[in-house]
CSV table of C-alpha atoms in Angstrom, one decimal:
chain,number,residue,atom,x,y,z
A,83,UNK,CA,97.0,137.1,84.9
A,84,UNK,CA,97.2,140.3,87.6
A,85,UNK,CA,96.1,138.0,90.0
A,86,UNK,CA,99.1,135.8,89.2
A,87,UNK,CA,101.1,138.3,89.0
A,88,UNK,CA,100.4,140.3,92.6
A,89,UNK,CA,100.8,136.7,94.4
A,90,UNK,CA,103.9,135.8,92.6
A,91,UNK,CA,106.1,138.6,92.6
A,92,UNK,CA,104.4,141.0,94.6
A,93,UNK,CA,103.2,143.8,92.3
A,94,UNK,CA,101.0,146.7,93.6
A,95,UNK,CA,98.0,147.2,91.5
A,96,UNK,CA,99.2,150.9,90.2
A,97,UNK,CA,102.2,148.7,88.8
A,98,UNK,CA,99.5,146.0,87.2
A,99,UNK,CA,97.4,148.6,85.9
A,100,UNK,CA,99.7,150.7,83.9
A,101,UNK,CA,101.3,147.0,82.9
A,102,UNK,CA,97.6,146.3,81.2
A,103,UNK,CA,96.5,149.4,80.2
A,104,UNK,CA,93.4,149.9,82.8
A,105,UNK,CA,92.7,151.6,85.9
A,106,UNK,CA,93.6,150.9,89.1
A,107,UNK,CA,90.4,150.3,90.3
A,108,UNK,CA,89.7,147.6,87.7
A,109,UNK,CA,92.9,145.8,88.5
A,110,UNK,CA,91.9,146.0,92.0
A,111,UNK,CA,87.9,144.0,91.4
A,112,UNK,CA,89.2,141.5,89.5
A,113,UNK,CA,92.1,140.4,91.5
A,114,UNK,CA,89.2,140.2,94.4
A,115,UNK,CA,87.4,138.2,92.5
A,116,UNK,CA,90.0,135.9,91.7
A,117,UNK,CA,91.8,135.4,94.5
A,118,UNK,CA,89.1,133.8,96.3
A,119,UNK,CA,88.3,131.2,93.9
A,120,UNK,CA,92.2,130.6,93.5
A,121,UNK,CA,91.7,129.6,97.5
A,122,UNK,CA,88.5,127.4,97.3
A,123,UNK,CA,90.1,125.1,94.4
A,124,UNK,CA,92.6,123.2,97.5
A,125,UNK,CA,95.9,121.5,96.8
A,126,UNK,CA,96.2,119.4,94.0
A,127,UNK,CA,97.7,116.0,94.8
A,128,UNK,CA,97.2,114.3,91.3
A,129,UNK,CA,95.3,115.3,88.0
A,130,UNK,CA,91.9,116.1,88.8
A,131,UNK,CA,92.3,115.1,92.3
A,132,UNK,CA,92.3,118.2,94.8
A,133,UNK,CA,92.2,117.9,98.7
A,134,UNK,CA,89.9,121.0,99.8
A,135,UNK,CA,89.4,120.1,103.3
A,136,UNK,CA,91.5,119.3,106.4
A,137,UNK,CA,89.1,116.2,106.9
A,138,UNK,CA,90.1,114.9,103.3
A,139,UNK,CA,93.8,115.7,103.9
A,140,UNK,CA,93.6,113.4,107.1
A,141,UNK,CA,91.3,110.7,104.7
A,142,UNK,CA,94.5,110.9,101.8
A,143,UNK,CA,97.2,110.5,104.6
A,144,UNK,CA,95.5,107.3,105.8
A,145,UNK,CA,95.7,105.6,103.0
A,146,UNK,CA,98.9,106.8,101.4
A,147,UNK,CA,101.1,107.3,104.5
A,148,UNK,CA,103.1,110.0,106.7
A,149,UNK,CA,102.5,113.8,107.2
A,150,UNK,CA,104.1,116.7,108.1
A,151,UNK,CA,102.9,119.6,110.2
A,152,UNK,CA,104.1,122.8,111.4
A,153,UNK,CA,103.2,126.4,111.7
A,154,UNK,CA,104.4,129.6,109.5
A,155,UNK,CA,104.2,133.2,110.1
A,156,UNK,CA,103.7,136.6,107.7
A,157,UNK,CA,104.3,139.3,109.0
A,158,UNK,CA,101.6,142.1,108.6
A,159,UNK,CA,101.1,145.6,109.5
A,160,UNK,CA,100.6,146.6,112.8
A,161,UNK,CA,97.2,147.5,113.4
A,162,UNK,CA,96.4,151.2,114.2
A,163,UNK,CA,97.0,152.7,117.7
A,164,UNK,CA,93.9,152.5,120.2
A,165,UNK,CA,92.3,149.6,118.1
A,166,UNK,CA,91.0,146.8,120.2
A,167,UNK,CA,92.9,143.5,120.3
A,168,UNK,CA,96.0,145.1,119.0
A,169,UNK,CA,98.9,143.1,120.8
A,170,UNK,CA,97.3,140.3,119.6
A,171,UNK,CA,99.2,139.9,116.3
A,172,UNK,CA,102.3,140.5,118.1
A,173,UNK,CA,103.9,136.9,117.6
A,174,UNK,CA,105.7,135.5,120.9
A,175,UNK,CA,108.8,134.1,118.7
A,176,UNK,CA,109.4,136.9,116.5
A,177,UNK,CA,108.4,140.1,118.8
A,178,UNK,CA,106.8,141.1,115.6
A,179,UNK,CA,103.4,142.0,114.0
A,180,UNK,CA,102.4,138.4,111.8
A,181,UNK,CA,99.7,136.3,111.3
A,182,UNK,CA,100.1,132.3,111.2
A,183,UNK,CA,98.7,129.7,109.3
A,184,UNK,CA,99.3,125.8,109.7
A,185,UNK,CA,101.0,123.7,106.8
A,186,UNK,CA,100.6,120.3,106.6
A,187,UNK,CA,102.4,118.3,103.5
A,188,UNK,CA,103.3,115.0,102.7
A,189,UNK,CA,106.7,113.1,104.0
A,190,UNK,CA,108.5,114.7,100.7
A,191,UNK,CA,107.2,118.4,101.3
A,192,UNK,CA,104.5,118.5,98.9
A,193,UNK,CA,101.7,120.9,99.8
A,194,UNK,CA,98.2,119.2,100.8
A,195,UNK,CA,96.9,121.9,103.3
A,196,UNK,CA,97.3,125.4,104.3
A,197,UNK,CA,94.8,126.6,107.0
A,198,UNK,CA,93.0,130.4,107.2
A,199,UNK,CA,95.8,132.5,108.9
A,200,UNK,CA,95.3,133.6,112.8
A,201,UNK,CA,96.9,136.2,114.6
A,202,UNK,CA,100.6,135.9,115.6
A,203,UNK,CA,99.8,135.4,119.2
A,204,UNK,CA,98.5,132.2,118.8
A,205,UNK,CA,100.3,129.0,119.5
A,206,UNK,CA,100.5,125.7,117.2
A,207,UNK,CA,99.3,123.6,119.0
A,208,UNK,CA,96.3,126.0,119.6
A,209,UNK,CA,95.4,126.4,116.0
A,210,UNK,CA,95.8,123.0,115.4
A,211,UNK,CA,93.2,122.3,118.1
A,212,UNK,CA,90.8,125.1,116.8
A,213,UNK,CA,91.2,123.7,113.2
A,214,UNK,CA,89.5,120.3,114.6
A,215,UNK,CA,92.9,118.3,113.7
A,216,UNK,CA,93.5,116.4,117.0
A,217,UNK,CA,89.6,115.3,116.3
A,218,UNK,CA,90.0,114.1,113.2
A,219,UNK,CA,93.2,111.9,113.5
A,220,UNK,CA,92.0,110.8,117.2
A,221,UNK,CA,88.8,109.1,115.3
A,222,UNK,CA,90.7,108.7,111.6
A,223,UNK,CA,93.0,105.5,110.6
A,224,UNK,CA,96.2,105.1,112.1
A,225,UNK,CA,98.9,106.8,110.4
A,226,UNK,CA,102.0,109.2,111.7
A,227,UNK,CA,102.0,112.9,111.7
A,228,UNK,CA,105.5,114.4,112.3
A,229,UNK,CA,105.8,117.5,114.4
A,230,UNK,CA,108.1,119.5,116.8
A,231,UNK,CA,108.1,120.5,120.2
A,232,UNK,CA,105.2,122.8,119.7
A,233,UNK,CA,103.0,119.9,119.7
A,234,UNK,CA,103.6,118.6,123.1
A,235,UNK,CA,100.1,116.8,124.4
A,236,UNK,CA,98.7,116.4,121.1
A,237,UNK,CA,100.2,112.8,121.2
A,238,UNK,CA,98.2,111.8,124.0
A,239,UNK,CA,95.3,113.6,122.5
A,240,UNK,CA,95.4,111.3,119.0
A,241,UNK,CA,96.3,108.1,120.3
A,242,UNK,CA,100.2,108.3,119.7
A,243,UNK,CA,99.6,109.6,115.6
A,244,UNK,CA,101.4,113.0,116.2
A,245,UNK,CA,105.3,112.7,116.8
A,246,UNK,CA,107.2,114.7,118.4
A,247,UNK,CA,111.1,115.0,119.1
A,248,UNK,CA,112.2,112.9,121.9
A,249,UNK,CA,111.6,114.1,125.5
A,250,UNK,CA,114.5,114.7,128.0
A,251,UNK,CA,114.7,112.9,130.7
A,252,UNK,CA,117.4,113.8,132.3
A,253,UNK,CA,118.1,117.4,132.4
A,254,UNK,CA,121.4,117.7,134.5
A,255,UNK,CA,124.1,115.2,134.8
A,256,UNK,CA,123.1,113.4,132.4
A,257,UNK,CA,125.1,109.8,131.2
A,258,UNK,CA,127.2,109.8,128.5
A,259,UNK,CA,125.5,107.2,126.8
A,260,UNK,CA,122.3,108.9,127.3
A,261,UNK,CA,123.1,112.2,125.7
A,262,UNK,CA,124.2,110.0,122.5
A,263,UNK,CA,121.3,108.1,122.4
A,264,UNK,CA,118.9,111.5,122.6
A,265,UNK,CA,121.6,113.4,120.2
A,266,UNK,CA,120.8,110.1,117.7
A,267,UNK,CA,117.0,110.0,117.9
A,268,UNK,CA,116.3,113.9,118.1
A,269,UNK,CA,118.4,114.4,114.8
A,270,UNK,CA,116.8,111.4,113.5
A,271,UNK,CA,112.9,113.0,113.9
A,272,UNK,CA,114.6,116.3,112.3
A,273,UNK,CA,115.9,114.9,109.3
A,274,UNK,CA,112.0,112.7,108.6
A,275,UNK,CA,110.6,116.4,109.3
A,276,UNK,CA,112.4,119.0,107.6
A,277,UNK,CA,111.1,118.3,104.6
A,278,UNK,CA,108.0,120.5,105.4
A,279,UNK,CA,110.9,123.3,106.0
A,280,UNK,CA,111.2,122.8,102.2
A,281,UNK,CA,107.0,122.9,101.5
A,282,UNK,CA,107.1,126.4,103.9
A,283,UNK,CA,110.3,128.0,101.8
A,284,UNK,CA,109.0,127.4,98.7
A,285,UNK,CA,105.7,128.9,99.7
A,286,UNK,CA,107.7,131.9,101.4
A,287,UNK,CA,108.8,132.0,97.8
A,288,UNK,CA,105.8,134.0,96.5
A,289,UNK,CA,106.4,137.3,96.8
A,290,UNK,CA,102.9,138.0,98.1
A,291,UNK,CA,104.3,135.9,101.8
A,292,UNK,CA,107.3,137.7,102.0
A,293,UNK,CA,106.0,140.1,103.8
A,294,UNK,CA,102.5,141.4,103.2
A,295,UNK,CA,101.3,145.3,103.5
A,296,UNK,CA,98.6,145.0,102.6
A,297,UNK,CA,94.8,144.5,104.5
A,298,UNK,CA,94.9,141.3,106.9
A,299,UNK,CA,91.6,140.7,106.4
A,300,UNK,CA,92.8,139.1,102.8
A,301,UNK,CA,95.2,137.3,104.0
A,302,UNK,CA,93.6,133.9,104.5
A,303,UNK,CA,92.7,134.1,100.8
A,304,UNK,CA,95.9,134.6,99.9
A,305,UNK,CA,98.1,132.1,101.8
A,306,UNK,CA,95.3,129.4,100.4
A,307,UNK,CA,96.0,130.4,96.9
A,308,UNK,CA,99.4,130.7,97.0
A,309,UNK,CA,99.2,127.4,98.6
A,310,UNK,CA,97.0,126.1,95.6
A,311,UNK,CA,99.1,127.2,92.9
A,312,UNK,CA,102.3,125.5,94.7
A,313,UNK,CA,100.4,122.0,94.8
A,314,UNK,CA,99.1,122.8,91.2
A,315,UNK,CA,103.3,123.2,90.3
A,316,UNK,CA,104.5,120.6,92.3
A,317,UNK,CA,102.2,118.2,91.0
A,318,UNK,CA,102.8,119.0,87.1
A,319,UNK,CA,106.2,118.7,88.0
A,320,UNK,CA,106.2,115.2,89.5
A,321,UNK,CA,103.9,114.1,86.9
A,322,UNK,CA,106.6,115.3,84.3
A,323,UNK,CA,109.5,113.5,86.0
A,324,UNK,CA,107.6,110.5,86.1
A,325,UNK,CA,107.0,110.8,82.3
A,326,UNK,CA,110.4,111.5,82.0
C-alpha cells in the first residue's frame, strides 16, 4: 500500500511513515522491495495475459494490429558538479535535466510497453535502436507502427512497418495544391497517432512522473511500474465496459 501510495500521488516516505505508524526506514525497504516486482509483472493486455518483453509486444501487435510509439521525458535532478557524464541528462528539447523512456501502446492508447529510462540526451530513434526494436519488426510479421519525425530512417530499416509523417518535398515555392495535399495527409498521420499522447498523459498522471527528486538510479523501476499499474487499470476498465 506505501508503494502504491509514493507512485501515485507522490508521498515522501516521512509522510508514509507517520501515515502507518513505522519508521522511515521501514517504509523505505519495503517500498524497494516492491517496486521492483511491481516492474517485472509487464503490462496487462487481458486477464492473466501480461506482455513483459518488447519481443512479445512486437509478437501481440502482429497478430492483433497497429502500434504506437514515441518517447517521454522526467525530469530528474541534476547530477552533482564535477561528476562525470554530467551534461548528459541534459535533454536537447527541453534544455533541462530528464531521463527518457520509450512508450509503445496500442492504436487506442492502451499501455503494452514502457522501456528502462536513458538519459535525456538521447535521441528516439537511438533508444529505439538500442532497445533491439528496428530488429525485431525488420524480422517480425508485417504490421504498422505509427511514429513522428523522430523516427526518420527507421522505415527503411523495418521494411516500411514504422510510419512516419509525410516528407516535404518541396520546401520553397511550393503549389498550391501541394501544400493541401501535405496539410491533409500530415494531419491525417497525427490524428491515427495522438492517441499515444493520451497513453503518455495518463502515465504523467502518477504523481511519482511528474517530476521525480529522487535517485535516478530507481527510475527505470519506477516508470515500469507505473506503467504496469496503468495497463492493470485500463484493462479492468475495458473489461467492465464490455460487461457493461
Amino acid at each position: 500500500m506505501a508503494t502504491l501510495v509514493s507512485l501515485r500521488h507522490g508521498a515522501t516516505h516521512d509522510v508514509l511513515a507517520c501515515w502507518f505508524g513505522v519508521d522511515r526506514s521501514t517504509v523505505t525497504r519495503a517500498i524497494g522491495e516492491v517496486r521492483p516486482l511491481l516492474a517485472q509483472r509487464g503490462c496487462t493486455v487481458a486477464r492473466g495475459i501480461r506482455l513483459r518483453t518488447l519481443a512479445e509486444v512486437i509478437e501481440y501487435l502482429g497478430a492483433s494490429g497497429t502500434g504506437i510509439i514515441d518517447g517521454t521525458e522526467i525530469r530528474v535532478r541534476r547530477p552533482a558538479a564535477g561528476r562525470q557524464d554530467r551534461d548528459k541528462f541534459v535533454s536537447g528539447k527541453t534544455k533541462q535535466n530528464a531521463v527518457k523512456s520509450m512508450v509503445l501502446t496500442d492504436a487506442e492508447g492502451r499501455m503494452l510497453f514502457c522501456s528502462p529510462v536513458r538519459p535525456g540526451s538521447c535521441a528516439d530513434i537511438t533508444q529505439a535502436r538500442q532497445l533491439g526494436l528496428a530488429q525485431l519488426l525488420a524480422d517480425g510479421p508485417f504490421m504498422e507502427i505509427l511514429a513522428d519525425a523522430g523516427y526518420e530512417g527507421m522505415g527503411a530499416q523495418t521494411g516500411g512497418r514504422v510510419l512516419r509523417p509525410p516528407h516535404r518535398k518541396f520546401k520553397k515555392n511550393a503549389p498550391a495544391w501541394y501544400e493541401e495535399r501535405h496539410e491533409q495527409q500530415r494531419k491525417a498521420h497525427s490524428s491515427r497517432r495522438i492517441r499515444v499522447e493520451h497513453g503518455i498523459a495518463h502515465l504523467k498522471n502518477w504523481r511519482a512522473l511528474a517530476r521525480h527528486h529522487g535517485r535516478r538510479e530507481h527510475m527505470s523501476d519506477i516508470v515500469q511500474a507505473v506503467a504496469s499499474l496503468l495497463s492493470h487499470q485500463q484493462t479492468a476498465t475495458l473489461g467492465r465496459s464490455l460487461r457493461a
